[in-house]
Amino acid sequence: MELAHYSDYAVRLVNTEEPARSKDSLTSVEAVRELFGPSAQAARRATEADVTRFRSVRGRLRAVFTAADAGDETQAVDLLNSLLLEFPVNPQISGHDHRDEDGRPKWHMHLADHPSNATAGYAAIAAMGLAFHLTEYGVDRLGLCQATPCRNAYLDTSTNRSRRYCSDRCATRANVAAYRARKRLETERSQGTGRTAENAQEATARTER
């Protein structure tokens, strides 16, 4: 579904914070405006007050991903519904910059900027986009990176629902860590087996004496 691409708004906002690393890039009006991209009118309305409001919405969106990642579909949907109720969207039919071969507008649905403030506009688009993605592809397509300590949000678009990491970098890091853990375990087992064999030989020698 076309409107599902708005779910990227939710991912971008959630990933401005890395709780496990105590990192937060959402610290200024400029950071808020960057989330909208270069063309959004609502970005120009952002003020210092929106920094705090954006952080609040971010926490609620992360809670949706956390519930989905834990397999609690009902909780994820309930949390998302509360955002949809609080931040309703303004849908519009748009055809700007999209023309067919005959030069006619290619009409499509568009979520317009919210008239009240920057936070309301962004939250409405992020929540609705996430809702479209969830209902179109399933709750299990919303996840949190399994590479410790990352936990960034991601949207699983793989054909076999196999995604577990937010990026190739995290996937590589997790695979390397798993490989090293297996090697350590193999070494420990090998050393343990060696010690067992030595103990058995010593016991046999004592018996023979």
Short mmCIF file of C-alpha atoms in Angstrom, two decimals:
data_model
loop_
_atom_site.label_atom_id
_atom_site.label_comp_id
_atom_site.label_asym_id
_atom_site.label_seq_id
_atom_site.Cartn_x
_atom_site.Cartn_y
_atom_site.Cartn_z
CA MET A 1 0.00 0.00 0.00
CA GLU A 2 1.36 3.38 -1.04
CA LEU A 3 0.82 5.14 2.29
CA ALA A 4 2.89 2.53 4.13
CA HIS A 5 6.06 4.40 3.12
CA TYR A 6 5.15 7.04 5.71
CA SER A 7 6.13 4.46 8.34
CA ASP A 8 9.73 5.58 7.75
CA TYR A 9 8.83 8.72 9.73
CA ALA A 10 8.32 6.54 12.80
CA VAL A 11 11.60 4.68 12.33
CA ARG A 12 13.59 7.89 11.85
CA LEU A 13 12.19 9.42 15.02
CA VAL A 14 12.62 6.32 17.21
CA ASN A 15 16.21 5.90 16.07
CA THR A 16 17.26 9.37 17.18
CA GLU A 17 17.83 7.75 20.56
CA GLU A 18 19.96 4.78 21.59
CA PRO A 19 18.94 4.16 25.23
CA ALA A 20 21.49 1.41 25.89
CA ARG A 21 24.30 3.72 24.78
CA SER A 22 22.82 6.82 26.46
CA LYS A 23 22.85 8.61 23.09
CA ASP A 24 20.24 11.12 21.95
CA SER A 25 20.57 13.21 18.78
CA LEU A 26 17.20 14.93 19.23
CA THR A 27 18.57 17.92 21.12
CA SER A 28 17.73 20.96 18.99
CA VAL A 29 15.19 22.54 16.67
CA GLU A 30 17.53 21.81 13.77
CA ALA A 31 17.47 18.11 14.66
CA VAL A 32 13.65 18.20 14.65
CA ARG A 33 13.56 19.88 11.25
CA GLU A 34 15.97 17.36 9.75
CA LEU A 35 13.50 14.57 10.52
CA PHE A 36 10.98 16.04 8.10
CA GLY A 37 13.35 16.18 5.16
CA PRO A 38 13.89 19.18 2.89
CA SER A 39 10.38 19.63 1.49
CA ALA A 40 8.01 19.52 4.49
CA GLN A 41 6.37 22.83 5.34
CA ALA A 42 5.75 21.75 8.93
CA ALA A 43 9.50 21.67 9.58
CA ARG A 44 9.61 25.45 9.28
CA ARG A 45 7.07 25.76 12.11
CA ALA A 46 9.23 23.81 14.57
CA THR A 47 10.19 25.60 17.79
CA GLU A 48 12.15 24.75 20.93
CA ALA A 49 8.95 23.42 22.48
CA ASP A 50 8.79 20.76 19.77
CA VAL A 51 12.04 19.17 20.96
CA THR A 52 10.37 18.03 24.19
CA ARG A 53 7.14 17.10 22.42
CA PHE A 54 8.99 15.06 19.81
CA ARG A 55 10.80 13.15 22.55
CA SER A 56 7.47 12.26 24.13
CA VAL A 57 6.08 10.96 20.83
CA ARG A 58 9.34 9.09 20.25
CA GLY A 59 8.93 7.19 23.52
CA ARG A 60 5.41 6.18 22.58
CA LEU A 61 6.45 5.02 19.12
CA ARG A 62 9.31 2.99 20.59
CA ALA A 63 6.79 1.34 22.90
CA VAL A 64 4.88 0.18 19.80
CA PHE A 65 8.02 -1.40 18.35
CA THR A 66 8.92 -2.93 21.72
CA ALA A 67 5.51 -4.57 22.06
CA ALA A 68 5.62 -5.83 18.47
CA ASP A 69 9.15 -7.18 18.95
CA ALA A 70 7.99 -9.04 22.07
CA GLY A 71 5.12 -10.61 20.13
CA ASP A 72 2.41 -8.67 21.98
CA GLU A 73 0.26 -7.73 18.99
CA THR A 74 -2.68 -6.41 21.03
CA GLN A 75 -0.46 -4.08 23.06
CA ALA A 76 1.26 -2.79 19.91
CA VAL A 77 -2.07 -2.06 18.24
CA ASP A 78 -3.55 -0.42 21.35
CA LEU A 79 -0.53 1.88 21.70
CA LEU A 80 -0.68 2.81 18.04
CA ASN A 81 -4.42 3.43 18.17
CA SER A 82 -3.92 5.88 21.04
CA LEU A 83 -1.50 7.85 18.87
CA LEU A 84 -3.92 7.81 15.94
CA LEU A 85 -6.69 9.19 18.13
CA GLU A 86 -4.52 11.94 19.56
CA PHE A 87 -2.91 12.91 16.26
CA PRO A 88 -5.46 12.56 13.43
CA VAL A 89 -4.22 12.88 9.85
CA ASN A 90 -5.30 15.24 7.10
CA PRO A 91 -5.50 13.11 3.94
CA GLN A 92 -5.50 14.80 0.54
CA ILE A 93 -5.58 13.70 -3.06
CA SER A 94 -2.42 14.92 -4.72
CA GLY A 95 -0.98 14.84 -8.21
CA HIS A 96 1.87 17.29 -7.99
CA ASP A 97 5.14 16.26 -9.67
CA HIS A 98 3.57 13.00 -10.84
CA ARG A 99 2.49 12.82 -14.50
CA ASP A 100 1.57 9.94 -16.77
CA GLU A 101 2.74 9.52 -20.37
CA ASP A 102 0.04 11.92 -21.60
CA GLY A 103 1.02 14.60 -19.09
CA ARG A 104 -2.01 14.08 -16.88
CA PRO A 105 -1.70 14.08 -13.08
CA LYS A 106 -1.18 10.67 -11.47
CA TRP A 107 -3.52 11.09 -8.53
CA HIS A 108 -2.53 9.49 -5.25
CA MET A 109 -3.27 9.80 -1.54
CA HIS A 110 -1.08 12.16 0.43
CA LEU A 111 -0.93 12.96 4.15
CA ALA A 112 -0.89 16.73 4.47
CA ASP A 113 0.92 18.74 7.12
CA HIS A 114 -1.01 19.24 10.33
CA PRO A 115 -2.14 22.84 10.84
CA SER A 116 -1.49 23.10 14.59
CA ASN A 117 2.22 22.48 15.19
CA ALA A 118 5.24 20.56 13.93
CA THR A 119 4.94 17.74 16.47
CA ALA A 120 1.29 17.07 15.71
CA GLY A 121 2.02 16.98 12.00
CA TYR A 122 4.93 14.60 12.30
CA ALA A 123 3.23 12.34 14.85
CA ALA A 124 0.11 12.06 12.68
CA ILE A 125 2.10 11.04 9.62
CA ALA A 126 4.36 8.65 11.54
CA ALA A 127 1.48 6.93 13.34
CA MET A 128 -0.68 6.59 10.23
CA GLY A 129 2.24 5.31 8.15
CA LEU A 130 3.04 2.75 10.82
CA ALA A 131 -0.61 1.74 11.00
CA PHE A 132 -0.74 1.15 7.24
CA HIS A 133 2.47 -0.88 7.40
CA LEU A 134 1.21 -2.94 10.33
CA THR A 135 -2.16 -3.76 8.79
CA GLU A 136 -0.70 -4.44 5.35
CA TYR A 137 2.28 -6.59 6.33
CA GLY A 138 1.67 -7.73 9.93
CA VAL A 139 2.77 -6.76 13.43
CA ASP A 140 5.76 -9.08 13.23
CA ARG A 141 7.22 -6.80 10.55
CA LEU A 142 7.99 -4.22 13.26
CA GLY A 143 11.17 -5.04 15.12
CA LEU A 144 14.08 -3.89 17.26
CA CYS A 145 17.65 -4.69 16.30
CA GLN A 146 18.94 -7.85 17.98
CA ALA A 147 22.55 -6.66 17.96
CA THR A 148 23.43 -5.71 21.53
CA PRO A 149 23.33 -2.91 22.55
CA CYS A 150 21.81 -1.32 19.43
CA ARG A 151 18.02 -1.88 19.66
CA ASN A 152 17.24 0.49 16.79
CA ALA A 153 13.79 0.14 15.24
CA TYR A 154 13.37 -1.34 11.77
CA LEU A 155 10.65 -2.44 9.36
CA ASP A 156 11.08 -5.97 8.04
CA THR A 157 10.49 -6.00 4.29
CA SER A 158 12.22 -9.33 3.63
CA THR A 159 10.30 -11.95 1.68
CA ASN A 160 10.63 -14.60 4.39
CA ARG A 161 10.20 -12.37 7.47
CA SER A 162 13.76 -13.12 8.53
CA ARG A 163 15.16 -9.70 9.32
CA ARG A 164 16.65 -9.35 12.81
CA TYR A 165 18.96 -6.35 12.53
CA CYS A 166 18.53 -2.69 11.66
CA SER A 167 21.52 -2.60 9.28
CA ASP A 168 24.16 -4.72 7.57
CA ARG A 169 26.69 -3.31 10.02
CA CYS A 170 24.77 -4.64 13.02
CA ALA A 171 24.18 -7.98 11.30
CA THR A 172 27.90 -8.36 10.62
CA ARG A 173 28.81 -7.39 14.18
CA ALA A 174 26.32 -9.90 15.60
CA ASN A 175 27.56 -12.68 13.32
CA VAL A 176 31.18 -12.03 14.31
CA ALA A 177 30.24 -12.05 18.01
CA ALA A 178 28.33 -15.32 17.57
CA TYR A 179 31.29 -16.88 15.72
CA ARG A 180 33.71 -15.88 18.47
CA ALA A 181 31.34 -17.23 21.13
CA ARG A 182 31.17 -20.59 19.33
CA LYS A 183 34.95 -20.72 19.06
CA ARG A 184 35.33 -20.00 22.78
CA LEU A 185 32.85 -22.75 23.60
CA GLU A 186 34.65 -25.22 21.34
CA THR A 187 37.98 -24.34 22.97
CA GLU A 188 36.54 -24.75 26.47
CA ARG A 189 35.02 -28.12 25.54
CA SER A 190 38.28 -29.24 23.97
CA GLN A 191 40.25 -28.23 27.04
CA GLY A 192 37.68 -29.92 29.26
CA THR A 193 37.91 -33.11 27.24
CA GLY A 194 41.70 -32.98 27.47
CA ARG A 195 41.63 -32.57 31.22
CA THR A 196 39.18 -35.45 31.53
CA ALA A 197 41.48 -37.68 29.51
CA GLU A 198 44.49 -36.69 31.63
CA ASN A 199 42.55 -37.39 34.83
CA ALA A 200 41.56 -40.81 33.52
CA GLN A 201 45.15 -41.66 32.65
CA GLU A 202 46.35 -40.60 36.10
CA ALA A 203 43.63 -42.69 37.76
CA THR A 204 44.63 -45.73 35.66
CA ALA A 205 48.29 -45.24 36.55
CA ARG A 206 47.51 -45.06 40.26
CA THR A 207 45.46 -48.22 40.01
CA GLU A 208 48.23 -50.11 38.26
CA ARG A 209 50.73 -49.05 40.92
#
